[in-house]
Every structure is written in structure tokens, then in C-alpha cells.
Amino acid sequence: MASEGDEAPLVGRAATLAELRSDLSDVGPAGTAAVFVTGESGVGKSRLLQETADAMRAAGAAVLSGTCLDIGDASPLHPVLQALRRCGSAPEAPTGGPPDDAGALLEWVSQRLRAVAGDRPLLLVLDDLQWADRSTRQLLLYLLAGLGEVNLSVLAAVRAESLQGAHPLRRVLAELRRLRSVRVLDLAPLDHDGTRELVRAIAGEQVAAEDAERVFKRSGGNPFVAEELARDLRDGRAELSDTLREIFLARVDELPKHAHAVVHAIAAGVEPVEHPVLARVVQLGDDELLEAVRAAVAHRFVLGEAEGYRLRHRLVAEVLEQEVLPAERAALHRRYAEALEADPGAADHAALAHHWQQAGEPLRALPAVVAAARDAERLYGFSEAHRYWTVALELAGEGTPEIGRTELLSHAAESAYQCGEHALALTRLEELAGRADAPGACTLHLRRARYLAAAGRTATAETEYEQALALSDCTPREKASAAAHLAELLLHLGRYADANARAREALELAELDGATADLVRASAALGFSSAFREDPDAGLAVIRHAVEIAERSGHPDDMGVAYLHLAELLTGPLNNLEEGVLVARRGAEKLAALGVGRTYQTRLLAIAANGLFRVGQWAEADRVLADAMRHRPSGADAVELLLARCRLWVGFGDEEAADRDLDAIATMLAGGGARHVLPMLTLRAGLAMWRGRHAEARAAVQRGLTETRSDDLVLLGVLAWHGLRAEAEAHASGDIPVDSGVVRRLKVVVDRMGQGAGDAAAPVRAVIDGYVELCAAELSRLEDRPDPEPWARAAATWDRRKQPYPAAYARLRQAEAALARKSRRAVAVTALRQAFETAQAMGARPFAAEISALAVRARVPLTSDETVEVGPAPSDELGVLTEREREVLAAVAEGLTNKEIGVRLFISERTVGVHVGHIFDKLQVRTRVQASRVFLRAA
């Protein structure tokens, strides 16, 4: 059935089409690109998507197209699953055991997209994105951040008038705008000339200029409305009223009786409306129905597609909805619901629930809503499941029989927790607790504690766990679970003494009547806290015993928890890096064989990569992370992996990749603990310092000190070092003044580290001492006391810890201080060469560049076979500049602008700019202030 036989030409969009194809082909570092086309209804977004898709398909791209539904209760990922269905990739739920989070569906969709694309470029076209379900929005963030490992371009249309207030898509677009390869294109209506061209293309060249102008004024340049008015002109119909509603109503009234009924029915349906369902709704004979549909298509109201019927434009439905009586509308939806229930195929519970609700039949809608909620949970669409359970609660009400409402509340609370609506989860839980048939007090305390902890209210969560433990009606197993989870919470918060005590309590309870999972979790928390605080050997023995118990049980969760804690302890606080990397890799291999490669294996590989990073094997760490990323992790697992990879990007100097990963982490990280937040902010500070953005580095460090109350002195040590380093860099560059209040606060943290190190286990104390020494050395740099000795001590400490990067950094500063004092040049040369050798071996490009810059200024050869040209004395930092560049630099130091320098030296302003660029490169500075400081120091 030809549904596009009277298609109007595309006018006024040639440049836009070319721009779209260019933007979609210009993929970013993640191999993705996206253009979101916004504009008013009828402006031509869908047509632009169609034309672009056709052009890219003709160029050899694989193209998938899907449309979002506007019923408010769409199934998770509806447009993407629809697109896969259209291309013959029939969507089925993931098989195997249920994963720990909703990321399984994202992984499955990524696999299908890669399979469809093959070796071709892939274009995913999504229409009416303003109606996208939350899972679809999350998928876009997931794919465009590069986490799905799919090389694709996304082209989506969004109704601009829908993005008002707190529309969830606004936040998604705001997040995606951070990516270089994402663009939002606002499609404007046609201008006078474009509208005139469109009208004449439809109605003929003989159309009078005043008629074309009248169409422009009445349509406002909206192509859809202009097309309809132009056809009226062409067909000689009488002039219609000035409103779009009247235009549509007049056209609908011209339809034959049965076609009129078909259009009204499709307008009320959930598109696409299948032919058998439509037949039951309009209740016509087969021949009459086909004739009616043909008439609706011929009048350009309906599109006939393989999967069913849809309106040519949804504005028709909006107009017709206001023209029927409430009783008529309810009757139409009732017939739809009855038709869907009579369908022998798989029921569309979401559509069925929608129609029974619109029919005013809440009790008949309730089973469909509950079924839709369970369907969403099977697809790990927790946000959709939460919405359905909430609707079920509203439909059930208090006027219905009490049976079942407690169960609905329980599901509603848990689904809210699963999708991140923690405050609502707590509200639902309190309502559940107030019911006569509520679960026991212990169960309520345990659930409330989980919800509170997820909401970031750790103090109250701790109280809830303690209340559960104090209840006499709690079973030993429930108490063991409460104590084990509480120990893990305290460990995550860095309260190792409290975690130790609770872990011991959990172990005692678990021996009476506890699950293996609680025994393993408590043992891991006990071993970690004991090793950190007092006795590394005893703590390690406890965790190793937990590993043995987990391996005997064979359960992936038990083995995952045990191996994670053991590997993290070895590669982190205890600094036993080689063994820690081996343990992480061995555990990852075992867990991959158990089918949990996407979760525990990826996190263990992240721990292995962190250990390799610390021992300076950055290339091997890169290979490990590349292998782990193949599993396309999500949630906390993805955060761990991205943090590990971002450390490499910052070290390698790949600023764009580091930005991309940090943005992805910030998108996924919602109120995480110190083990995620502090490393993320430390990386932001380090990246900002390489860029010379010292204010950004300062802000990141201060946020970390403000937002955490962790007692993990190792994490605080790294952050404090970066904070003092940022202040010292700012002081050296002169870009921003040193903040004395910030420095005082950092000194307090350093004093706290020094005091707390005495209570820590010896290996932990050695690591803390290393950061204390780095902080003390940065303070000498900050206070203009160039002294190589603190840096030499710091380098020796990190040599003993077998961590080459901080040792090399300390040697760079040792050489800088020695050269500034113009003494012990031989020591400075040796330190600088050692630092450069380490930086080159690791592939630390920005670090190596900083070392080279100092060597150039000091006339120090970095290798034994490197020679130094005869020239100015070593103390002359300007020896690398030509005579003209020296003249320009002297003028810069006076504060002259490029234009003023040009006038003084009788050269053009552009030539001055070229000289300034060469000066910056040779002196390895980024600003005029830094260049001026070098000049004044040399003078």
C-alpha cells in the first residue's frame, strides 16, 4: 500500500542535510557521534531524519530506525527494540542467570547493534525522543560515552515544546553536550522564500504571490501546515480558518464515514496499530475496513507499514482527542483493551494497561500494570518497573480489598531503590511499615538501612543496622546479615576500627546460623580492617581464609567479594603490588569461568591495572584495561574500570580521553563513597594542573576535603599532595594568587596524616609517610625555600615502596631546587636524567615534557650521548631564544600588548603573536605571566 505517493519535495534544507551528514561522520574518540534535531511540531524533523537515513544507507551505512511512544508507560528501550525488530534481529530477553544490576540489557543491546553493523558504519535513528523511556535515555548516555564499544552515530528528533520544566531529557542532553562529538541542532521553520518554493512545488508555479504569502503567514513557515494549505490551494478547496485545529478538522470531515472511524481509532491507539487489532476496534467487515484504510492513506492521514498503521503526524491525534466526548473516548479505549486481551499472541501489557486506564477501568487495568512491571523487571528496566508499581498502587487505592496492597508497597519501595529514587523508596517503606500486615521490624530495619545508605545518609543507616541488631525478634541469620553489611558500610567509609568490631560480631553470629555470603563478607571486612590498622599478617590470613571458604562454596558472589578485598588490600594499603596483581588476575580468571566476567572480573582487572600503574608498567595496564572493557561493565564496576583507565589517560597526556572518562564517571556516580569520589577528584585536579588550570585543581581538591569524612589516610594523602602541588604550581606560574586559607586547611590534613600514621600497620604507615614527605616538600616549594633535601628523601621513600612515578616526580623537583640554588649541579643532572628515564619508560608524555623543559632551560643533557651547544651560561634560561624573541619577551614582561610591542619594534601585530607562540614553546610555559617570571628570574 503506497503511503507516500504524494510526498512534497524537501525545500530549504539542502545545507542542513549536508551539515548533518558531516556531523554524523565526524566521530569522536569513543567512535560515536550524535545529532539531536529539535524544533516545533511539523517543522520537518521526521522528514529530515528520513532523508539523512536514506542518504547514509545509500552510502553503505547500516541504518536502524525506531520511534518512541507517547503513552507514558512504554516498555524499556522500546524504540531501540523496535529498530532491531524491523531489521530482523528479533529481541529476546538475555539468557542465563540474572546479573547484579540493570546493565545486562545495555550489554545485550550493544551486542545486537554490533552484530547488525558488522563492518559498516551504523546509524541509529530515533524519532520523537521527547517520549523516550528512562532506559532509552540511559542507553544513549551509555553508548555515546563509548561504554558499549559500538561505533555508531545517533540521529534523533525532539519536539522543542516538550522540553519544558523538569523534563528528564533536558538533563540527558545537558550531559551529552559535554562530548565533543554530540551536537544539538535547532531546526527553524522555513523563511518566506522557502515557504513560497514549497507552495509552488505543490500547488503549481501559477500560484499568486499573495496566496503564497498568505500561506506563510498562516503557517508561520511550518512545513507540515504549509503543505496542507498548499494542497487546499491546488485542489480548489475553500479557505479554511486560521488555526491548525480547524485545518485538520476540516480535512477529517471530508473523509468517508468508515475512513473517519479508522482515523479516530488509530489516533486513540498505541502505534503501530496492527490490522487485526484495528479490525476488532472499528468492527467493520474485511472489505469495508481495507477500503476505509485505503481512503485514510489516500487522504494522507495514515501510513501503512509492515508492522501496522500509524498517523502521518501525531498532531492529528492531539486535535481529534479534543473533538470526542469522554464517553466516546472511554468506549474506544475499552474496545482496544478487549481487542488486545482477545489477541492469542503475546500480550502487550504496557498497551493493555494504558487502554484500561483511559477507559476508566482501574481494576481491570491493575493486572496488566502488574504484569508490565514484572516484564520490566525481567528486562532489568528498574525505572519502568518502578513507574508501573507506582501506577498499580494508585489504581488499587485504599477502597479496594486490602489483599495485595502490602505486596504492591513492598515492590514499589524496592523498585524505587533499584532505580535510584532513594527518597521515594524510604517513603514507600514507611507506608509499608504502617500497615497491619507489614513485614517484621527486623526486615524493615534492614531494608531501611540499605535505602538510607544508598541515599548517602550513612549515619542514619548505621543506626538502623544497629537497631536491627538490638531487636530480640531478629533471627540469628538476620543479625548476621545486618552485622556483615554494617561492617562493609563502615569499611567503605574508612572507619576501620568500627568495621573491625562489627565484622567480629558478624562472624560470631554467622557461625550460629549465617549464610556463607555473610561469613565471607564479614571475614573480608575483618581482614581488611585488621591489616590496615594493626596486623597485616593476621588480617591477610583472615581474608585468605575467606577466599578458601568462598572457593569451597563455589558461589560467584562469595568468590567475588573475597578476591576483591584481598586484591585491593594487597595493591593498595599494604603496597604488596606484585602479589596483588597476581591475585587480581587469578581471581578474574576464575570468576570469568563462572560466568560473571562482566561484574567481578572487570573490577578485579581494574585492581590489577591499578597495581601495574603503581609499579610503572603502564603499557601492560593499558592492555589489561582494554581486555576488561570488552565486557562493557556498568554501575560501580564501570566506575572502577573508568577510574583505572583515566589514571592512564592523565599519565599518558590524553586529555580528551581523560575528560571523556571523567564525564562518564560523574554521570554514573551518584553519591559514591570515598573510594570513588576522592580518586575522581584527584584525577580532575591532576588533569587541571597539566593544563595550567590551577583554580580548577584547587576547587577539585577542596571539594574532596569538604564532601568526605573518610579516615582513609592513604586516599587523603594523595588528595592533600595534589592540593599543595596545585598551590605551588599556581605560585610558580603567577596565574592566580595562593589561597592562604586553603594552604592552612591542607596543612591540617597533613598534620592529621602524620599523627594517624603512628597507629597504622607498618606497610600502611610507610605509604602514608611517603605522601607526608611529598606534602612537606611541596610546602618548601610553595614558600620559596628551594631545598633539594626534602625531595631527595621523598624519592628514596618511594623507591623503597617500588612506585616509580612519585619517585621520579620527587627527583624532578629535587633537580629544580638544586638548580635554583646554583649548587650541586652534578646531583641535579643525575636526578633529572633518572626522572626522564622513568617517564620515558612509562610513556608519561606530559611529565617527560616538563622534565625536558627544565633540562633545556638549565642546559642539561638528558642522555649520556646528548651534547649541549656552546652558548649562554647554564644559568641563562633565555639561551634558547633568538635575539628578536628576547626583545619581544622583554616587552611582554613590561606588560605591553601585542599591538604595542609591534609599534615599538616596527613589526606587525601578527608577527608579534608568532614570536610569542615560539617563546611559549621554547620556555615550556602557557601564559604571559609565566613567561614574564622566567624573564625576570633570568634578568
Coordinates of C-alpha atoms in Angstrom, one line a residue, residues 43-246:
V43 CA 8.8 21.7 11.3
G44 CA 10.2 18.8 9.3
K45 CA 12.3 16.9 11.8
S46 CA 11.0 13.4 10.8
R47 CA 11.4 14.2 7.1
L48 CA 15.0 15.4 7.8
L49 CA 15.7 12.1 9.6
Q50 CA 14.3 10.1 6.8
E51 CA 16.3 11.9 4.1
T52 CA 19.5 11.7 6.1
A53 CA 19.0 8.0 6.8
D54 CA 18.3 7.3 3.1
A55 CA 21.5 9.2 2.0
M56 CA 23.7 7.3 4.5
R57 CA 22.1 4.0 3.6
A58 CA 22.9 4.7 0.0
A59 CA 26.5 5.4 1.1
G60 CA 26.8 2.0 2.6
A61 CA 25.8 2.6 6.2
A62 CA 23.6 0.2 8.3
V63 CA 20.6 2.2 9.4
L64 CA 18.2 1.3 12.2
S65 CA 15.0 3.4 12.9
G66 CA 12.7 3.5 15.8
T67 CA 10.0 5.7 17.2
C68 CA 9.3 6.5 20.9
L69 CA 5.7 6.1 22.2
D70 CA 3.7 8.8 23.9
I71 CA 1.6 6.7 26.2
G72 CA 3.7 7.3 29.3
D73 CA 4.1 3.6 30.0
A74 CA 6.3 2.4 27.2
S75 CA 8.3 -0.8 27.6
P76 CA 12.0 -0.3 28.4
L77 CA 14.1 0.6 25.3
H78 CA 11.0 0.5 23.1
P79 CA 12.4 2.5 20.1
V80 CA 15.7 0.5 20.0
L81 CA 14.0 -2.8 20.3
Q82 CA 11.6 -1.7 17.6
A83 CA 14.5 -0.8 15.4
L84 CA 16.1 -4.2 15.9
R85 CA 12.8 -5.9 15.2
R86 CA 12.5 -4.0 12.0
C87 CA 15.9 -5.2 10.8
G88 CA 15.1 -8.8 11.6
S89 CA 17.0 -9.0 14.8
A90 CA 14.1 -10.3 16.9
P91 CA 14.7 -9.1 20.5
E92 CA 14.7 -11.7 23.2
A93 CA 15.5 -11.2 26.9
P94 CA 19.1 -12.0 28.0
T95 CA 19.6 -15.6 28.9
G96 CA 21.5 -17.0 31.9
G97 CA 21.4 -16.0 35.5
P98 CA 20.2 -12.6 36.5
P99 CA 23.1 -10.1 36.8
D100 CA 23.6 -7.7 39.7
D101 CA 22.3 -4.6 38.0
A102 CA 20.3 -3.3 35.1
G103 CA 23.4 -3.2 32.8
A104 CA 22.7 -6.6 31.3
L105 CA 20.1 -5.2 28.9
L106 CA 22.5 -2.4 27.9
E107 CA 25.2 -5.0 27.1
W108 CA 22.7 -7.1 25.2
V109 CA 21.6 -4.2 23.1
S110 CA 25.2 -3.3 22.4
Q111 CA 25.9 -6.8 21.2
R112 CA 22.9 -6.7 18.8
L113 CA 23.9 -3.3 17.4
R114 CA 27.4 -4.5 16.8
A115 CA 26.0 -7.6 15.0
V116 CA 23.7 -5.5 12.8
A117 CA 26.5 -3.1 11.9
G118 CA 29.2 -5.7 11.1
D119 CA 32.0 -3.8 9.2
R120 CA 29.7 -1.0 8.1
P121 CA 29.1 2.4 9.8
L122 CA 25.9 2.2 12.0
L123 CA 23.3 5.0 12.2
L124 CA 20.6 4.7 14.8
V125 CA 17.6 7.0 14.0
L126 CA 15.2 7.8 16.9
D127 CA 12.1 9.8 16.3
D128 CA 10.0 11.6 19.0
L129 CA 12.8 11.3 21.5
Q130 CA 10.9 13.5 23.9
W131 CA 8.7 10.5 24.8
A132 CA 11.7 8.2 25.4
D133 CA 11.6 5.9 28.4
R134 CA 14.3 6.2 31.0
S135 CA 16.1 3.1 29.8
T136 CA 16.4 4.5 26.3
R137 CA 17.9 7.7 27.8
Q138 CA 20.4 5.7 29.9
L139 CA 21.3 3.7 26.8
L140 CA 22.2 6.9 24.9
L141 CA 24.5 8.0 27.7
Y142 CA 26.0 4.5 27.8
L143 CA 26.6 4.3 24.1
L144 CA 27.8 7.8 23.4
A145 CA 30.2 7.7 26.3
G146 CA 31.9 4.8 24.5
L147 CA 30.9 2.2 27.1
G148 CA 29.1 -0.1 24.6
E149 CA 32.1 -0.4 22.3
V150 CA 29.8 0.3 19.4
N151 CA 31.0 2.6 16.6
L152 CA 27.8 4.3 15.8
S153 CA 26.1 7.6 15.0
V154 CA 22.8 8.7 16.6
L155 CA 20.3 10.9 14.8
A156 CA 17.3 11.8 16.9
A157 CA 14.3 14.2 16.7
V158 CA 12.9 16.0 19.7
R159 CA 9.9 18.3 20.0
A160 CA 11.2 21.5 21.4
E161 CA 7.9 22.4 23.1
S162 CA 8.1 19.2 25.1
L163 CA 11.4 20.1 26.8
Q164 CA 9.8 22.4 29.4
G165 CA 10.4 22.5 33.2
A166 CA 12.0 19.4 34.6
H167 CA 11.6 17.2 31.5
P168 CA 14.2 14.3 32.0
L169 CA 15.5 14.6 28.5
R170 CA 16.9 18.1 29.3
R171 CA 19.3 16.7 31.8
V172 CA 20.4 13.9 29.4
L173 CA 21.1 16.5 26.6
A174 CA 23.0 18.6 29.1
E175 CA 25.2 15.7 30.0
L176 CA 25.7 14.7 26.3
R177 CA 26.6 18.3 25.3
R178 CA 29.9 17.8 27.1
L179 CA 31.0 15.3 24.5
R180 CA 32.8 16.9 21.5
S181 CA 31.0 14.6 19.0
V182 CA 27.5 15.5 20.2
R183 CA 25.6 18.4 18.6
V184 CA 22.1 19.8 19.2
L185 CA 20.6 21.3 16.0
D186 CA 17.5 23.6 16.4
L187 CA 15.5 23.2 13.1
A188 CA 13.9 26.6 12.4
P189 CA 10.7 27.0 10.2
L190 CA 11.0 27.9 6.6
D191 CA 11.5 31.5 5.7
H192 CA 9.5 33.4 3.1
D193 CA 11.4 32.1 0.1
G194 CA 11.4 28.5 1.4
T195 CA 7.7 28.6 2.0
R196 CA 7.0 30.1 -1.4
E197 CA 9.1 27.4 -3.1
L198 CA 7.2 24.7 -1.2
V199 CA 3.8 26.1 -2.0
R200 CA 4.6 26.4 -5.7
A201 CA 6.1 22.9 -5.8
I202 CA 2.8 21.5 -4.5
A203 CA 0.1 23.9 -6.0
G204 CA 2.0 24.8 -9.2
E205 CA 4.0 27.7 -10.4
Q206 CA 0.8 29.7 -11.2
V207 CA 0.1 30.3 -7.5
A208 CA -0.2 34.1 -6.9
A209 CA 2.4 35.7 -4.8
E210 CA -0.3 36.9 -2.4
D211 CA -1.6 33.4 -1.9
A212 CA 1.9 32.1 -1.2
E213 CA 2.4 35.0 1.3
R214 CA -0.9 34.1 3.0
V215 CA 0.2 30.5 3.4
F216 CA 3.4 31.7 5.0
K217 CA 1.6 34.0 7.5
R218 CA -0.9 31.3 8.4
S219 CA 1.6 28.5 8.7
G220 CA 4.5 30.6 10.3
G221 CA 6.8 28.7 7.9
N222 CA 5.8 25.3 9.5
P223 CA 6.4 22.9 6.5
F224 CA 3.6 20.5 7.6
V225 CA 1.0 23.1 7.9
A226 CA 2.2 24.9 4.7
E227 CA 1.9 21.6 2.8
E228 CA -1.7 21.2 3.9
L229 CA -2.6 24.7 3.0
A230 CA -0.8 24.4 -0.4
R231 CA -2.8 21.3 -1.2
D232 CA -6.0 23.2 -0.4
L233 CA -5.0 25.8 -2.9
R234 CA -4.1 23.1 -5.5
D235 CA -7.4 21.3 -5.0
G236 CA -9.6 24.4 -5.0
R237 CA -11.0 23.9 -1.5
A238 CA -12.4 26.8 0.2
E239 CA -10.2 28.8 2.5
L240 CA -10.1 27.3 6.0
S241 CA -9.8 29.0 9.3
D242 CA -6.5 30.3 10.6
T243 CA -5.9 27.6 13.2
L244 CA -4.3 24.3 12.7
R245 CA -7.1 22.6 14.6
E246 CA -9.6 23.8 12.1

